[in-house]
Structure formats: C-alpha cells, structure tokens
C-alpha cells in the first residue's frame, strides 16, 4: 500500500511515546500505593455495570475512584458517580482507545496517595486498546456470554495481553446456550494459563471471587 | 500532543485515498448490477448469524456472495460457505476495520456481473469502520438488545453514517429488559429518520421485513 511504511513508522512513534508516558504513570501509581485496574471489552459487555457494583462493594473498606473513556457522552461517569466515588470521564472524540497521555492529563490534579484503587474503563473496542499501555497494574478483558465463545480467537491481541479474563452476563448463559468449555479453551489458546472468572453483575453471582481477586492484587 | 498535526495529515491522506478507491468500487458495482450491503457492529452482535440466515433465505431466487473481515481466523467464512454461496475472508491482521483497497483486492478475480447481492461483513468494531467508505450501496449497523440502549449515543459516528439500523437478538429482549423506545429515541437522536428493523436471526422473527428491504434495495 502506497505510503504504508511511513504510516507504520509514525504509528510506532506514537506507541513508543505512549509507552514512555505509561512508564511514568506506573511509577507514579507505585509511589502513591494505588492499585490501578483497567477494563477493556467490546461495547455493551458490561464494563460500567461491573464497575458500578465493584465501587459499591469495595467502598466500605477501600478508597476507590474511576476514569471512564468514551467517544461521546458523560453518561457512564454520571452513572458511576452515584456510588459516591470520585469519577472522571475522558471524552475521546473520534479516538477509538485511551492513551497514557489522556490518563495522565485526567489525573493531573488528583492526589493518588488518597486512593487504594483506581479503575480505568477503556472505550468499548476489542482491537485498538490492545496496543496502548496505560501504566495499569492489571488489565482485565471482559467478554459477555451473549457475544459468542469465539471472541478470543477473533481478537487475539487484546485477550493475549490481559492479566485476567472476566466472562460477564452469566445470568444469560442458558438463554444463549453459552458453551463455557469452548470459551475457556479459546481463552487458553490465545493466553495460556490466564485466570478466568465468570460472573453476573446483575445477580451478583461470582462477584465475591472478583472482589477477592481485587483485594489480592492490592495485598489487602 | 506532539506530532498530532502530522498524524492527522497522514490519516487524512489515507482516508482520501480510500475514498478514491471506494468511488471506483461503487462504479464497478453499479456497472455489474450488484447490490452491495455492508454490515458493521460491535463484536458479537450477530453479523455472521444474520448473514448465514440471509444467504440461505435469498439463495433460492438470487445470486449472493459475501466478504468477511476479521483480525484473525477464517471461521466466519467457513461458517458462511456452508450456505453454498461464494465467500471470501479478509484477514486484516492488526487493522481494526476494512478498507476499500482490501475489498478491491479480494474482488480482483470475481465476475461481479454474476451476482445479485454482495454482502461485506466488517471487523467487529463500532468506531474505526465508520471512517472508511467501501463503495457499498447500503451500510447496515447492527446493535443487539444485550448491548444496552445507549450505544448510538456512545458511538455516534457509526450510527449516524448507516442507511439502516438493525436491532438483533430480539429473542433476548425480555431477559435483558430491553427498552425499545429508548433505543429508538437514541437512534433517532444521532440519525434522524433512520429506518430501523428489529429481528432475531435465531427464531426468525422479523427476518421477512429484512429480506423485503434487501429485495427493495435491489429493485426486485
């Protein structure tokens, strides 16, 4: 494709610059003692719903906050702010993913030392966020039972790069005849040994294991 | 952001080049008398399932073929080829959308005059495919009842640019308490007057209206 090498070179520079900022962020998070967990998934997998319940479950004993990325609207931030936790929306416009610089700019005036957990909800997209390190301690990829068991094979980069895979909307598993064994085999194929949790934020099933995992990450 | 103007300029050149090829494709499709329909949606909305049923329903009376885009795997092409229709997979690697050039390259050795319909299934992504004209006659955006009613507001560009919106997985509407009025209002907000169909490829509900619409597009 004409011009392809030049585009590739520019993309590599963007990624390199992102990695530099992500390293700075990681160092800042470490120094502040905050555990940063990012969530990536397809649109409509239930990132915001999971976060909503997570903030409520963690809040009695932990100081939590969230950043949420979207192309447009501040709906998610408004929804999450009802938990009482500090929440900030990053409106990306036409940009299909969060970048480390957007996270840095959003956090410029935050005292991270006052937080135990910071959640970062990416734009709903199973492709582009895979390439951008945000300095997080753990990256969680979500897939819902309604999306089909093949998603890890079709979007391998994002599933490969995740520290944990969460299967959401477990309450709908029977209705969509979700084949858990196939989904687990596909997850293992692209990310051998990856830890997998299945849950329903709606019914609460599996939420205890998710909260326990978060507490483990923070060493609480 | 450092370097942003240069990236923007390059992106504009890529889009300009894409538009030139898309125009050539559109002219080629017109000359061949083939109706080209592209499908865009989030991963797991049911593009392939809808296409599978559509090919089977149209085939008795129409000559149909499909191109399917995915980052990895040829699973969808294999699934669709069971219909007996010619199907070709475009494996995009790390590219998060189809481009006109990929379509052109895939069709190089096809005699389009032998077809009544060509379907083009894009990579599952509600962001990036919005910017790339593929020369299609009609672009259809799918959203499933399981994704939530807010998706048009959160991914406005792709919903704005569609000729038809299809609400899929209607069989799950009650289970997820889908609010149809809100979804329609959100679709209208970003694409006033857009035609909307609701269907379930699984149960067949609403498929007659979808097939009638396709026949209308072709003037059959």
mmCIF file of C-alpha atoms in Angstrom, chain B residues 51-186:
data_model
loop_
_atom_site.group_PDB
_atom_site.id
_atom_site.type_symbol
_atom_site.label_atom_id
_atom_site.label_comp_id
_atom_site.label_asym_id
_atom_site.label_seq_id
_atom_site.Cartn_x
_atom_site.Cartn_y
_atom_site.Cartn_z
ATOM 1 C CA UNK B 51 -25.670 -13.243 7.155
ATOM 2 C CA UNK B 52 -25.876 -17.024 7.476
ATOM 3 C CA UNK B 53 -29.681 -16.889 7.569
ATOM 4 C CA UNK B 54 -29.833 -14.159 4.910
ATOM 5 C CA UNK B 55 -27.769 -16.100 2.392
ATOM 6 C CA UNK B 56 -29.996 -19.137 2.914
ATOM 7 C CA UNK B 57 -33.208 -17.105 2.541
ATOM 8 C CA UNK B 58 -32.074 -15.217 -0.574
ATOM 9 C CA UNK B 59 -30.348 -18.052 -2.383
ATOM 10 C CA UNK B 60 -33.328 -19.799 -3.934
ATOM 11 C CA UNK B 61 -34.040 -16.729 -6.040
ATOM 12 C CA UNK B 62 -30.879 -14.603 -6.027
ATOM 13 C CA UNK B 63 -27.161 -14.983 -6.653
ATOM 14 C CA UNK B 64 -25.397 -13.998 -3.434
ATOM 15 C CA UNK B 65 -21.831 -13.824 -2.157
ATOM 16 C CA UNK B 66 -20.020 -12.471 0.883
ATOM 17 C CA UNK B 67 -16.734 -10.997 2.018
ATOM 18 C CA UNK B 68 -15.974 -11.197 5.732
ATOM 19 C CA UNK B 69 -13.373 -9.200 7.597
ATOM 20 C CA UNK B 70 -11.646 -10.374 10.766
ATOM 21 C CA UNK B 71 -8.363 -9.689 12.516
ATOM 22 C CA UNK B 72 -7.646 -13.410 12.694
ATOM 23 C CA UNK B 73 -9.264 -16.755 11.843
ATOM 24 C CA UNK B 74 -11.256 -17.807 8.791
ATOM 25 C CA UNK B 75 -14.063 -19.219 10.964
ATOM 26 C CA UNK B 76 -16.758 -16.879 9.686
ATOM 27 C CA UNK B 77 -16.012 -17.589 6.032
ATOM 28 C CA UNK B 78 -16.130 -21.330 6.719
ATOM 29 C CA UNK B 79 -19.449 -20.883 8.537
ATOM 30 C CA UNK B 80 -20.991 -18.826 5.736
ATOM 31 C CA UNK B 81 -19.635 -21.055 2.965
ATOM 32 C CA UNK B 82 -21.886 -23.829 4.267
ATOM 33 C CA UNK B 83 -24.742 -21.906 2.623
ATOM 34 C CA UNK B 84 -23.205 -22.791 -0.733
ATOM 35 C CA UNK B 85 -22.611 -19.125 -1.599
ATOM 36 C CA UNK B 86 -19.138 -17.930 -2.618
ATOM 37 C CA UNK B 87 -17.486 -16.480 0.478
ATOM 38 C CA UNK B 88 -14.070 -14.995 0.963
ATOM 39 C CA UNK B 89 -12.355 -13.985 4.215
ATOM 40 C CA UNK B 90 -10.283 -10.832 4.515
ATOM 41 C CA UNK B 91 -7.843 -11.324 7.388
ATOM 42 C CA UNK B 92 -6.825 -7.833 8.458
ATOM 43 C CA UNK B 93 -4.106 -8.768 10.966
ATOM 44 C CA UNK B 94 -3.863 -5.794 13.302
ATOM 45 C CA UNK B 95 -6.028 -3.468 11.195
ATOM 46 C CA UNK B 96 -9.244 -2.697 13.041
ATOM 47 C CA UNK B 97 -11.510 -2.090 10.023
ATOM 48 C CA UNK B 98 -11.922 -2.937 6.354
ATOM 49 C CA UNK B 99 -10.614 -0.501 3.756
ATOM 50 C CA UNK B 100 -11.760 -0.092 0.160
ATOM 51 C CA UNK B 101 -8.436 -1.409 -1.081
ATOM 52 C CA UNK B 102 -8.883 -4.691 0.823
ATOM 53 C CA UNK B 103 -12.295 -5.107 -0.779
ATOM 54 C CA UNK B 104 -10.894 -4.305 -4.222
ATOM 55 C CA UNK B 105 -8.051 -6.803 -3.803
ATOM 56 C CA UNK B 106 -10.434 -9.518 -2.630
ATOM 57 C CA UNK B 107 -12.725 -8.996 -5.595
ATOM 58 C CA UNK B 108 -9.992 -8.754 -8.243
ATOM 59 C CA UNK B 109 -10.792 -12.117 -9.816
ATOM 60 C CA UNK B 110 -14.563 -12.117 -9.267
ATOM 61 C CA UNK B 111 -17.072 -11.584 -12.034
ATOM 62 C CA UNK B 112 -19.474 -9.302 -10.216
ATOM 63 C CA UNK B 113 -21.983 -9.392 -13.079
ATOM 64 C CA UNK B 114 -22.792 -12.934 -11.961
ATOM 65 C CA UNK B 115 -24.056 -11.656 -8.609
ATOM 66 C CA UNK B 116 -27.267 -10.024 -7.412
ATOM 67 C CA UNK B 117 -26.016 -9.319 -3.879
ATOM 68 C CA UNK B 118 -22.624 -8.986 -2.310
ATOM 69 C CA UNK B 119 -22.517 -8.706 1.487
ATOM 70 C CA UNK B 120 -19.469 -7.263 3.205
ATOM 71 C CA UNK B 121 -19.118 -8.036 6.912
ATOM 72 C CA UNK B 122 -16.743 -5.609 8.587
ATOM 73 C CA UNK B 123 -14.444 -6.292 11.549
ATOM 74 C CA UNK B 124 -16.434 -6.129 14.812
ATOM 75 C CA UNK B 125 -15.790 -2.547 15.869
ATOM 76 C CA UNK B 126 -18.160 0.366 16.473
ATOM 77 C CA UNK B 127 -15.523 3.034 15.992
ATOM 78 C CA UNK B 128 -12.991 2.772 13.194
ATOM 79 C CA UNK B 129 -15.067 1.297 10.319
ATOM 80 C CA UNK B 130 -17.175 4.499 10.390
ATOM 81 C CA UNK B 131 -14.462 6.409 8.542
ATOM 82 C CA UNK B 132 -13.977 4.020 5.620
ATOM 83 C CA UNK B 133 -16.342 4.066 2.639
ATOM 84 C CA UNK B 134 -16.271 0.646 0.949
ATOM 85 C CA UNK B 135 -18.297 1.676 -2.098
ATOM 86 C CA UNK B 136 -21.347 -0.176 -0.774
ATOM 87 C CA UNK B 137 -24.916 0.688 -1.805
ATOM 88 C CA UNK B 138 -26.129 0.447 1.755
ATOM 89 C CA UNK B 139 -24.457 0.306 5.121
ATOM 90 C CA UNK B 140 -26.294 -1.506 7.891
ATOM 91 C CA UNK B 141 -25.378 -1.002 11.538
ATOM 92 C CA UNK B 142 -26.408 -3.733 13.969
ATOM 93 C CA UNK B 143 -26.921 -3.401 17.702
ATOM 94 C CA UNK B 144 -28.091 -6.261 19.880
ATOM 95 C CA UNK B 145 -30.609 -5.936 22.681
ATOM 96 C CA UNK B 146 -27.932 -7.256 25.056
ATOM 97 C CA UNK B 147 -25.590 -4.318 24.441
ATOM 98 C CA UNK B 148 -27.801 -1.674 26.018
ATOM 99 C CA UNK B 149 -29.928 1.105 24.562
ATOM 100 C CA UNK B 150 -27.224 3.774 24.858
ATOM 101 C CA UNK B 151 -24.869 2.562 22.141
ATOM 102 C CA UNK B 152 -25.975 5.039 19.430
ATOM 103 C CA UNK B 153 -25.165 7.937 21.775
ATOM 104 C CA UNK B 154 -21.794 6.493 22.713
ATOM 105 C CA UNK B 155 -20.692 5.588 19.167
ATOM 106 C CA UNK B 156 -22.471 8.335 17.206
ATOM 107 C CA UNK B 157 -20.391 8.358 14.009
ATOM 108 C CA UNK B 158 -21.105 4.775 13.007
ATOM 109 C CA UNK B 159 -24.816 5.039 13.781
ATOM 110 C CA UNK B 160 -25.040 8.400 12.041
ATOM 111 C CA UNK B 161 -23.478 7.034 8.848
ATOM 112 C CA UNK B 162 -25.743 3.989 8.494
ATOM 113 C CA UNK B 163 -28.581 3.620 5.970
ATOM 114 C CA UNK B 164 -30.393 1.140 8.186
ATOM 115 C CA UNK B 165 -30.151 0.109 11.831
ATOM 116 C CA UNK B 166 -30.969 -3.486 12.760
ATOM 117 C CA UNK B 167 -31.681 -4.402 16.374
ATOM 118 C CA UNK B 168 -30.626 -8.046 16.777
ATOM 119 C CA UNK B 169 -31.215 -10.859 19.304
ATOM 120 C CA UNK B 170 -34.822 -9.821 19.789
ATOM 121 C CA UNK B 171 -35.430 -13.219 21.447
ATOM 122 C CA UNK B 172 -33.377 -11.954 24.423
ATOM 123 C CA UNK B 173 -35.196 -8.616 24.749
ATOM 124 C CA UNK B 174 -37.296 -9.643 27.753
ATOM 125 C CA UNK B 175 -34.415 -11.363 29.544
ATOM 126 C CA UNK B 176 -32.323 -8.181 29.395
ATOM 127 C CA UNK B 177 -35.317 -5.839 29.901
ATOM 128 C CA UNK B 178 -34.524 -4.091 26.624
ATOM 129 C CA UNK B 179 -36.207 -0.690 26.383
ATOM 130 C CA UNK B 180 -37.121 -0.411 22.716
ATOM 131 C CA UNK B 181 -38.489 3.148 22.944
ATOM 132 C CA UNK B 182 -35.253 4.433 24.456
ATOM 133 C CA UNK B 183 -33.180 2.628 21.835
ATOM 134 C CA UNK B 184 -35.286 4.107 19.013
ATOM 135 C CA UNK B 185 -35.065 7.581 20.532
ATOM 136 C CA UNK B 186 -31.264 7.244 20.773
#
